């Protein structure tokens, strides 16, 4: 069993903020399965947004949040890669957070009813599908890990999120989520 990495010693506030965001506000320091902890943090963020944002404006808020998460993921991952060796440090979980968030975008495509009607089945299925695609890495997900820097860290999770979103669309269209 591998122990969680220690926080790097940083001297500038920008680097500290970058690493704090890259670790999902500390979720990446979970002693076991930090990627799953990051995904669960994203699930909580999605449920909170779904609960607090009016259904009519949720798609717009979701897309704005997705763009912001992608920008933050890219920038913070670049910061974190300066401090940890390796291509994809275990403590960096912002990629799982953004990938999990992408997976819930399938409902924007599949849903005629309001998003809130999807309920817990959608949230659980999205979590399971994203984690499965993130672990199994079907083509071209594994190849995207070869990209340099933050692209290699973030892109595989974005693709896993797209696969999970497609899976959620299929499940919704076949009636499995009703």
Short mmCIF file of C-alpha atoms in Angstrom, two decimals:
data_model
loop_
_atom_site.label_atom_id
_atom_site.label_comp_id
_atom_site.label_asym_id
_atom_site.label_seq_id
_atom_site.Cartn_x
_atom_site.Cartn_y
_atom_site.Cartn_z
CA UNK A 1 0.00 0.00 0.00
CA UNK A 2 1.34 3.40 -0.96
CA UNK A 3 1.15 6.25 1.49
CA UNK A 4 -0.34 9.56 0.41
CA UNK A 5 2.23 12.11 -0.77
CA UNK A 6 3.19 14.96 1.53
CA UNK A 7 2.37 18.52 0.64
CA UNK A 8 5.31 20.24 -1.04
CA UNK A 9 7.08 23.16 0.61
CA UNK A 10 6.14 26.19 -1.45
CA UNK A 11 7.27 29.77 -1.11
CA UNK A 12 4.92 31.78 -3.31
CA UNK A 13 1.16 32.22 -2.83
CA UNK A 14 0.38 31.40 -6.49
CA UNK A 15 2.05 28.01 -6.21
CA UNK A 16 0.30 27.29 -2.92
CA UNK A 17 -3.08 28.14 -4.45
CA UNK A 18 -2.31 26.05 -7.53
CA UNK A 19 -1.41 22.98 -5.50
CA UNK A 20 -4.38 23.50 -3.16
CA UNK A 21 -6.72 23.52 -6.16
CA UNK A 22 -4.93 20.63 -7.90
CA UNK A 23 -5.38 18.49 -4.79
CA UNK A 24 -9.10 19.27 -4.72
CA UNK A 25 -8.77 21.38 -1.56
CA UNK A 26 -6.93 18.49 0.09
CA UNK A 27 -8.98 15.54 -1.20
CA UNK A 28 -5.87 14.33 -3.02
CA UNK A 29 -4.21 13.66 0.32
CA UNK A 30 -6.73 10.92 1.16
CA UNK A 31 -4.73 7.93 2.43
CA UNK A 32 -6.61 5.50 0.16
CA UNK A 33 -8.05 6.07 -3.33
CA UNK A 34 -7.48 9.82 -3.65
CA UNK A 35 -8.92 9.76 -7.21
CA UNK A 36 -12.16 8.31 -5.88
CA UNK A 37 -12.17 10.95 -3.14
CA UNK A 38 -11.84 13.63 -5.83
CA UNK A 39 -14.69 12.10 -7.82
CA UNK A 40 -16.89 12.01 -4.72
CA UNK A 41 -16.07 15.68 -4.11
CA UNK A 42 -17.25 16.42 -7.64
CA UNK A 43 -20.45 14.43 -7.03
CA UNK A 44 -21.11 16.55 -3.95
CA UNK A 45 -20.46 19.73 -5.94
CA UNK A 46 -22.86 18.59 -8.68
CA UNK A 47 -25.61 17.66 -6.20
CA UNK A 48 -25.17 20.98 -4.38
CA UNK A 49 -25.42 22.89 -7.67
CA UNK A 50 -28.44 20.89 -8.76
CA UNK A 51 -30.14 21.51 -5.43
CA UNK A 52 -29.37 25.24 -5.21
CA UNK A 53 -29.71 26.45 -8.83
CA UNK A 54 -33.18 26.82 -10.38
CA UNK A 55 -33.84 24.06 -12.94
CA UNK A 56 -34.44 26.53 -15.76
CA UNK A 57 -30.96 28.07 -15.41
CA UNK A 58 -29.08 24.92 -14.39
CA UNK A 59 -27.80 24.01 -17.90
CA UNK A 60 -26.25 27.47 -18.27
CA UNK A 61 -24.71 27.38 -14.77
CA UNK A 62 -23.46 23.83 -15.39
CA UNK A 63 -21.69 24.83 -18.62
CA UNK A 64 -20.12 27.95 -17.07
CA UNK A 65 -18.92 25.87 -14.11
CA UNK A 66 -17.54 23.23 -16.50
CA UNK A 67 -15.50 25.79 -18.44
CA UNK A 68 -14.21 27.30 -15.18
CA UNK A 69 -13.30 23.86 -13.82
CA UNK A 70 -11.39 23.02 -17.02
CA UNK A 71 -9.38 26.24 -16.82
CA UNK A 72 -8.66 25.73 -13.11
CA UNK A 73 -7.74 22.08 -13.70
CA UNK A 74 -5.27 22.93 -16.44
CA UNK A 75 -3.60 25.80 -14.55
CA UNK A 76 -3.45 24.11 -11.15
CA UNK A 77 -2.14 20.86 -12.62
CA UNK A 78 0.69 22.74 -14.31
CA UNK A 79 1.53 24.27 -10.92
CA UNK A 80 1.44 20.91 -9.14
CA UNK A 81 3.61 19.22 -11.76
CA UNK A 82 6.42 21.58 -10.78
CA UNK A 83 6.50 20.04 -7.31
CA UNK A 84 5.82 16.35 -7.71
CA UNK A 85 7.78 13.93 -9.84
CA UNK A 86 6.04 11.72 -12.32
CA UNK A 87 3.54 12.26 -15.09
CA UNK A 88 0.35 12.10 -12.99
CA UNK A 89 0.96 12.57 -9.25
CA UNK A 90 -1.55 10.70 -7.12
CA UNK A 91 -2.37 13.79 -5.04
CA UNK A 92 -3.55 15.72 -8.11
CA UNK A 93 -7.30 15.04 -8.23
CA UNK A 94 -8.64 18.16 -9.95
CA UNK A 95 -8.63 16.05 -13.14
CA UNK A 96 -11.01 13.54 -11.53
CA UNK A 97 -13.18 16.41 -10.30
CA UNK A 98 -13.52 17.91 -13.78
CA UNK A 99 -13.92 14.50 -15.46
CA UNK A 100 -16.70 13.51 -13.05
CA UNK A 101 -18.38 16.88 -13.69
CA UNK A 102 -18.19 16.22 -17.46
CA UNK A 103 -19.90 12.86 -16.99
CA UNK A 104 -23.06 14.56 -15.73
CA UNK A 105 -23.32 16.60 -18.91
CA UNK A 106 -24.95 13.61 -20.58
CA UNK A 107 -28.20 14.56 -18.92
CA UNK A 108 -28.18 17.90 -20.72
CA UNK A 109 -28.32 15.92 -23.96
CA UNK A 110 -30.64 13.12 -22.84
CA UNK A 111 -33.16 14.88 -20.64
CA UNK A 112 -36.42 16.28 -21.77
CA UNK A 113 -37.61 16.54 -18.14
CA UNK A 114 -35.90 18.94 -15.73
CA UNK A 115 -32.50 17.87 -14.47
CA UNK A 116 -33.72 17.52 -10.89
CA UNK A 117 -36.03 14.72 -12.03
CA UNK A 118 -33.05 12.47 -12.71
CA UNK A 119 -32.51 11.87 -9.03
CA UNK A 120 -30.08 9.63 -7.22
CA UNK A 121 -29.95 6.90 -9.91
CA UNK A 122 -28.39 9.33 -12.35
CA UNK A 123 -25.85 10.57 -9.81
CA UNK A 124 -24.82 7.05 -8.78
CA UNK A 125 -24.71 5.73 -12.37
CA UNK A 126 -22.57 8.73 -13.41
CA UNK A 127 -20.14 8.09 -10.59
CA UNK A 128 -19.83 4.37 -11.38
CA UNK A 129 -19.46 4.92 -15.13
CA UNK A 130 -16.84 7.64 -14.73
CA UNK A 131 -14.75 5.62 -12.26
CA UNK A 132 -14.98 2.55 -14.54
CA UNK A 133 -13.84 4.45 -17.64
CA UNK A 134 -11.14 6.24 -15.64
CA UNK A 135 -9.73 2.93 -14.41
CA UNK A 136 -10.18 0.84 -17.60
CA UNK A 137 -9.06 3.62 -19.98
CA UNK A 138 -10.47 2.34 -23.30
CA UNK A 139 -9.13 3.81 -26.55
CA UNK A 140 -8.14 6.67 -26.87
CA UNK A 141 -8.09 7.47 -23.16
CA UNK A 142 -4.84 5.62 -22.37
CA UNK A 143 -3.08 7.26 -25.33
CA UNK A 144 -4.04 10.74 -24.10
CA UNK A 145 -1.89 10.16 -21.02
CA UNK A 146 1.16 10.50 -23.28
CA UNK A 147 0.44 14.18 -23.88
CA UNK A 148 2.92 16.51 -22.15
CA UNK A 149 2.25 18.36 -18.90
CA UNK A 150 -1.27 19.14 -17.73
CA UNK A 151 -2.70 17.91 -21.02
CA UNK A 152 -1.65 14.35 -20.22
CA UNK A 153 -3.06 14.54 -16.70
CA UNK A 154 -6.37 16.26 -17.44
CA UNK A 155 -7.24 14.94 -20.90
CA UNK A 156 -7.66 11.28 -19.94
CA UNK A 157 -10.22 12.24 -17.30
CA UNK A 158 -12.06 14.57 -19.68
CA UNK A 159 -12.33 11.67 -22.14
CA UNK A 160 -13.45 9.27 -19.40
CA UNK A 161 -16.10 11.85 -18.49
CA UNK A 162 -17.27 12.02 -22.11
CA UNK A 163 -17.51 8.21 -22.25
CA UNK A 164 -19.47 8.22 -18.98
CA UNK A 165 -21.77 10.96 -20.29
CA UNK A 166 -22.46 8.86 -23.39
CA UNK A 167 -23.19 5.89 -21.13
CA UNK A 168 -25.62 7.97 -19.10
CA UNK A 169 -27.38 9.09 -22.30
CA UNK A 170 -27.75 5.43 -23.31
CA UNK A 171 -29.06 4.47 -19.87
CA UNK A 172 -31.55 7.37 -19.91
CA UNK A 173 -32.76 6.62 -23.44
CA UNK A 174 -33.28 2.94 -22.65
CA UNK A 175 -35.22 3.77 -19.49
CA UNK A 176 -32.76 2.30 -17.00
CA UNK A 177 -32.62 5.54 -15.00
CA UNK A 178 -36.38 5.99 -14.63
#
